mmCIF file with all atom_site columns, C-alpha atoms in Angstrom:
data_model
loop_
_atom_site.group_PDB
_atom_site.id
_atom_site.type_symbol
_atom_site.label_atom_id
_atom_site.label_alt_id
_atom_site.label_comp_id
_atom_site.label_asym_id
_atom_site.label_entity_id
_atom_site.label_seq_id
_atom_site.pdbx_PDB_ins_code
_atom_site.Cartn_x
_atom_site.Cartn_y
_atom_site.Cartn_z
_atom_site.occupancy
_atom_site.B_iso_or_equiv
_atom_site.pdbx_formal_charge
_atom_site.auth_seq_id
_atom_site.auth_comp_id
_atom_site.auth_asym_id
_atom_site.auth_atom_id
_atom_site.pdbx_PDB_model_num
ATOM 1   C CA . MET A 1 1   ? -7.171  -8.117  -19.901 1.00 62.00 ? 1   MET A CA 1
ATOM 2   C CA . LYS A 1 2   ? -10.218 -6.675  -21.633 1.00 72.00 ? 2   LYS A CA 1
ATOM 3   C CA . TYR A 1 3   ? -13.175 -5.621  -19.536 1.00 72.00 ? 3   TYR A CA 1
ATOM 4   C CA . SER A 1 4   ? -16.534 -5.789  -21.274 1.00 81.00 ? 4   SER A CA 1
ATOM 5   C CA . ARG A 1 5   ? -18.749 -4.813  -18.348 1.00 85.00 ? 5   ARG A CA 1
ATOM 6   C CA . TRP A 1 6   ? -18.431 -2.095  -15.726 1.00 79.00 ? 6   TRP A CA 1
ATOM 7   C CA . ASP A 1 7   ? -17.999 -4.614  -12.923 1.00 86.00 ? 7   ASP A CA 1
ATOM 8   C CA . ASP A 1 8   ? -15.315 -6.723  -14.644 1.00 91.00 ? 8   ASP A CA 1
ATOM 9   C CA . PHE A 1 9   ? -12.658 -4.371  -13.303 1.00 88.00 ? 9   PHE A CA 1
ATOM 10  C CA . LEU A 1 10  ? -13.890 -4.682  -9.708  1.00 90.00 ? 10  LEU A CA 1
ATOM 11  C CA . ILE A 1 11  ? -14.124 -8.463  -10.057 1.00 93.00 ? 11  ILE A CA 1
ATOM 12  C CA . ALA A 1 12  ? -10.513 -8.590  -11.295 1.00 94.00 ? 12  ALA A CA 1
ATOM 13  C CA . GLU A 1 13  ? -9.462  -6.458  -8.315  1.00 95.00 ? 13  GLU A CA 1
ATOM 14  C CA . HIS A 1 14  ? -11.257 -8.841  -5.945  1.00 96.00 ? 14  HIS A CA 1
ATOM 15  C CA . GLU A 1 15  ? -9.364  -11.740 -7.508  1.00 97.00 ? 15  GLU A CA 1
ATOM 16  C CA . MET A 1 16  ? -6.009  -9.965  -6.964  1.00 96.00 ? 16  MET A CA 1
ATOM 17  C CA . ILE A 1 17  ? -6.938  -9.255  -3.343  1.00 97.00 ? 17  ILE A CA 1
ATOM 18  C CA . GLU A 1 18  ? -7.962  -12.891 -2.829  1.00 97.00 ? 18  GLU A CA 1
ATOM 19  C CA . ARG A 1 19  ? -4.603  -14.053 -4.232  1.00 97.00 ? 19  ARG A CA 1
ATOM 20  C CA . ALA A 1 20  ? -2.762  -11.733 -1.838  1.00 96.00 ? 20  ALA A CA 1
ATOM 21  C CA . MET A 1 21  ? -4.828  -13.084 1.051   1.00 95.00 ? 21  MET A CA 1
ATOM 22  C CA . ALA A 1 22  ? -3.968  -16.655 0.007   1.00 96.00 ? 22  ALA A CA 1
ATOM 23  C CA . VAL A 1 23  ? -0.255  -15.768 -0.070  1.00 92.00 ? 23  VAL A CA 1
ATOM 24  C CA . LEU A 1 24  ? -0.568  -14.148 3.360   1.00 91.00 ? 24  LEU A CA 1
ATOM 25  C CA . LYS A 1 25  ? -2.328  -17.205 4.789   1.00 92.00 ? 25  LYS A CA 1
ATOM 26  C CA . GLU A 1 26  ? 0.278   -19.562 3.343   1.00 90.00 ? 26  GLU A CA 1
ATOM 27  C CA . CYS A 1 27  ? 3.094   -17.432 4.754   1.00 85.00 ? 27  CYS A CA 1
ATOM 28  C CA . LEU A 1 28  ? 1.499   -17.291 8.188   1.00 84.00 ? 28  LEU A CA 1
ATOM 29  C CA . ASP A 1 29  ? 0.847   -21.040 8.158   1.00 86.00 ? 29  ASP A CA 1
ATOM 30  C CA . ASN A 1 30  ? 4.547   -21.640 7.401   1.00 82.00 ? 30  ASN A CA 1
ATOM 31  C CA . LEU A 1 31  ? 6.086   -18.692 9.227   1.00 72.00 ? 31  LEU A CA 1
ATOM 32  C CA . ASP A 1 32  ? 8.851   -20.695 10.870  1.00 69.00 ? 32  ASP A CA 1
ATOM 33  C CA . ALA A 1 33  ? 9.735   -22.657 7.716   1.00 61.00 ? 33  ALA A CA 1
ATOM 34  C CA . THR A 1 34  ? 12.000  -20.087 6.040   1.00 59.00 ? 34  THR A CA 1
ATOM 35  C CA . LEU A 1 35  ? 13.577  -16.749 6.767   1.00 59.00 ? 35  LEU A CA 1
ATOM 36  C CA . ASP A 1 36  ? 11.914  -15.209 3.686   1.00 61.00 ? 36  ASP A CA 1
ATOM 37  C CA . GLN A 1 37  ? 8.416   -15.574 5.107   1.00 65.00 ? 37  GLN A CA 1
ATOM 38  C CA . PRO A 1 38  ? 8.396   -12.354 7.192   1.00 77.00 ? 38  PRO A CA 1
ATOM 39  C CA . VAL A 1 39  ? 9.327   -10.358 4.079   1.00 83.00 ? 39  VAL A CA 1
ATOM 40  C CA . GLN A 1 40  ? 6.509   -12.017 2.132   1.00 86.00 ? 40  GLN A CA 1
ATOM 41  C CA . VAL A 1 41  ? 4.081   -11.353 4.994   1.00 88.00 ? 41  VAL A CA 1
ATOM 42  C CA . ILE A 1 42  ? 5.020   -7.665  4.988   1.00 89.00 ? 42  ILE A CA 1
ATOM 43  C CA . ARG A 1 43  ? 4.664   -7.468  1.200   1.00 92.00 ? 43  ARG A CA 1
ATOM 44  C CA . ALA A 1 44  ? 1.241   -9.137  1.273   1.00 93.00 ? 44  ALA A CA 1
ATOM 45  C CA . LEU A 1 45  ? 0.054   -6.874  4.093   1.00 94.00 ? 45  LEU A CA 1
ATOM 46  C CA . ASP A 1 46  ? 1.397   -3.821  2.290   1.00 94.00 ? 46  ASP A CA 1
ATOM 47  C CA . PHE A 1 47  ? -0.449  -4.811  -0.898  1.00 96.00 ? 47  PHE A CA 1
ATOM 48  C CA . LEU A 1 48  ? -3.672  -5.379  1.017   1.00 97.00 ? 48  LEU A CA 1
ATOM 49  C CA . LEU A 1 49  ? -3.361  -2.000  2.735   1.00 95.00 ? 49  LEU A CA 1
ATOM 50  C CA . GLU A 1 50  ? -2.181  0.061   -0.215  1.00 96.00 ? 50  GLU A CA 1
ATOM 51  C CA . PHE A 1 51  ? -4.156  -1.532  -3.023  1.00 97.00 ? 51  PHE A CA 1
ATOM 52  C CA . GLY A 1 52  ? -6.940  -3.411  -1.267  1.00 96.00 ? 52  GLY A CA 1
ATOM 53  C CA . ASP A 1 53  ? -7.937  -0.663  1.117   1.00 96.00 ? 53  ASP A CA 1
ATOM 54  C CA . LYS A 1 54  ? -6.663  2.646   -0.216  1.00 96.00 ? 54  LYS A CA 1
ATOM 55  C CA . ILE A 1 55  ? -7.567  1.975   -3.854  1.00 96.00 ? 55  ILE A CA 1
ATOM 56  C CA . HIS A 1 56  ? -10.148 -0.802  -4.134  1.00 96.00 ? 56  HIS A CA 1
ATOM 57  C CA . ASN A 1 57  ? -12.197 -0.241  -0.976  1.00 97.00 ? 57  ASN A CA 1
ATOM 58  C CA . ARG A 1 58  ? -12.077 3.510   -1.487  1.00 96.00 ? 58  ARG A CA 1
ATOM 59  C CA . LYS A 1 59  ? -13.408 3.065   -5.036  1.00 95.00 ? 59  LYS A CA 1
ATOM 60  C CA . GLU A 1 60  ? -16.289 0.982   -3.713  1.00 96.00 ? 60  GLU A CA 1
ATOM 61  C CA . GLU A 1 61  ? -17.032 3.293   -0.784  1.00 97.00 ? 61  GLU A CA 1
ATOM 62  C CA . GLU A 1 62  ? -16.825 6.569   -2.702  1.00 97.00 ? 62  GLU A CA 1
ATOM 63  C CA . GLN A 1 63  ? -18.262 5.536   -6.066  1.00 95.00 ? 63  GLN A CA 1
ATOM 64  C CA . LEU A 1 64  ? -20.075 2.198   -6.129  1.00 95.00 ? 64  LEU A CA 1
ATOM 65  C CA . PHE A 1 65  ? -21.833 2.151   -2.764  1.00 97.00 ? 65  PHE A CA 1
ATOM 66  C CA . PRO A 1 66  ? -23.329 5.674   -3.050  1.00 97.00 ? 66  PRO A CA 1
ATOM 67  C CA . LEU A 1 67  ? -24.649 4.759   -6.498  1.00 96.00 ? 67  LEU A CA 1
ATOM 68  C CA . MET A 1 68  ? -26.148 1.539   -5.152  1.00 96.00 ? 68  MET A CA 1
ATOM 69  C CA . GLU A 1 69  ? -27.754 3.480   -2.302  1.00 96.00 ? 69  GLU A CA 1
ATOM 70  C CA . LYS A 1 70  ? -29.144 6.000   -4.795  1.00 97.00 ? 70  LYS A CA 1
ATOM 71  C CA . PHE A 1 71  ? -30.852 3.121   -6.601  1.00 96.00 ? 71  PHE A CA 1
ATOM 72  C CA . GLY A 1 72  ? -32.438 1.797   -3.421  1.00 96.00 ? 72  GLY A CA 1
ATOM 73  C CA . VAL A 1 73  ? -29.944 -0.618  -1.883  1.00 95.00 ? 73  VAL A CA 1
ATOM 74  C CA . PRO A 1 74  ? -30.182 0.030   1.866   1.00 93.00 ? 74  PRO A CA 1
ATOM 75  C CA . VAL A 1 75  ? -27.143 0.867   3.954   1.00 93.00 ? 75  VAL A CA 1
ATOM 76  C CA . SER A 1 76  ? -28.559 0.238   7.408   1.00 94.00 ? 76  SER A CA 1
ATOM 77  C CA . GLY A 1 77  ? -29.631 -3.360  7.768   1.00 91.00 ? 77  GLY A CA 1
ATOM 78  C CA . GLY A 1 78  ? -28.698 -4.088  4.171   1.00 92.00 ? 78  GLY A CA 1
ATOM 79  C CA . PRO A 1 79  ? -25.789 -5.340  2.099   1.00 95.00 ? 79  PRO A CA 1
ATOM 80  C CA . LEU A 1 80  ? -24.053 -1.961  1.945   1.00 97.00 ? 80  LEU A CA 1
ATOM 81  C CA . GLY A 1 81  ? -23.913 -1.794  5.724   1.00 96.00 ? 81  GLY A CA 1
ATOM 82  C CA . VAL A 1 82  ? -22.424 -5.289  5.807   1.00 97.00 ? 82  VAL A CA 1
ATOM 83  C CA . MET A 1 83  ? -19.787 -4.428  3.193   1.00 96.00 ? 83  MET A CA 1
ATOM 84  C CA . LEU A 1 84  ? -18.874 -1.174  4.968   1.00 97.00 ? 84  LEU A CA 1
ATOM 85  C CA . ALA A 1 85  ? -18.523 -3.084  8.249   1.00 97.00 ? 85  ALA A CA 1
ATOM 86  C CA . GLU A 1 86  ? -16.306 -5.653  6.499   1.00 97.00 ? 86  GLU A CA 1
ATOM 87  C CA . HIS A 1 87  ? -14.085 -2.867  5.153   1.00 97.00 ? 87  HIS A CA 1
ATOM 88  C CA . ARG A 1 88  ? -13.748 -1.393  8.671   1.00 97.00 ? 88  ARG A CA 1
ATOM 89  C CA . MET A 1 89  ? -12.878 -4.805  10.130  1.00 97.00 ? 89  MET A CA 1
ATOM 90  C CA . GLU A 1 90  ? -10.313 -5.396  7.365   1.00 96.00 ? 90  GLU A CA 1
ATOM 91  C CA . ARG A 1 91  ? -8.646  -2.053  8.122   1.00 96.00 ? 91  ARG A CA 1
ATOM 92  C CA . GLU A 1 92  ? -8.492  -2.812  11.832  1.00 96.00 ? 92  GLU A CA 1
ATOM 93  C CA . LEU A 1 93  ? -7.136  -6.335  11.313  1.00 94.00 ? 93  LEU A CA 1
ATOM 94  C CA . LEU A 1 94  ? -4.492  -5.246  8.797   1.00 94.00 ? 94  LEU A CA 1
ATOM 95  C CA . ALA A 1 95  ? -3.392  -2.373  11.053  1.00 93.00 ? 95  ALA A CA 1
ATOM 96  C CA . ARG A 1 96  ? -3.059  -4.763  14.019  1.00 93.00 ? 96  ARG A CA 1
ATOM 97  C CA . MET A 1 97  ? -1.087  -7.231  11.916  1.00 90.00 ? 97  MET A CA 1
ATOM 98  C CA . MET A 1 98  ? 1.283   -4.497  10.703  1.00 88.00 ? 98  MET A CA 1
ATOM 99  C CA . ALA A 1 99  ? 1.738   -3.298  14.293  1.00 90.00 ? 99  ALA A CA 1
ATOM 100 C CA . ASP A 1 100 ? 2.483   -6.851  15.432  1.00 84.00 ? 100 ASP A CA 1
ATOM 101 C CA . ILE A 1 101 ? 5.046   -7.289  12.640  1.00 79.00 ? 101 ILE A CA 1
ATOM 102 C CA . GLY A 1 102 ? 6.651   -3.981  13.591  1.00 72.00 ? 102 GLY A CA 1
ATOM 103 C CA . SER A 1 103 ? 7.098   -5.144  17.176  1.00 63.00 ? 103 SER A CA 1
ATOM 104 C CA . LEU A 1 104 ? 9.041   -8.286  16.195  1.00 56.00 ? 104 LEU A CA 1
#
């Protein structure tokens, strides 16, 4: 895939993350249907943790968001604060889901 704008790469990453979330949702909706589902759930969660959080979110938090703040986008009470809160909630939810899977 060729990226012609700086944000094309981040948009493509968002699309990959959304696909992983769709797979996770489908697996959870059909968890009792097949024995392969728990493996797929673990793989989707692992992708969301390793790529979604440790690579994508980190890129946004360490590079994009500080640049946006520098150009006047507010953190507190603004979109950056909302996105940072979403990243924190994602981390907490994924960690709880992994812990729940580990206790099965």
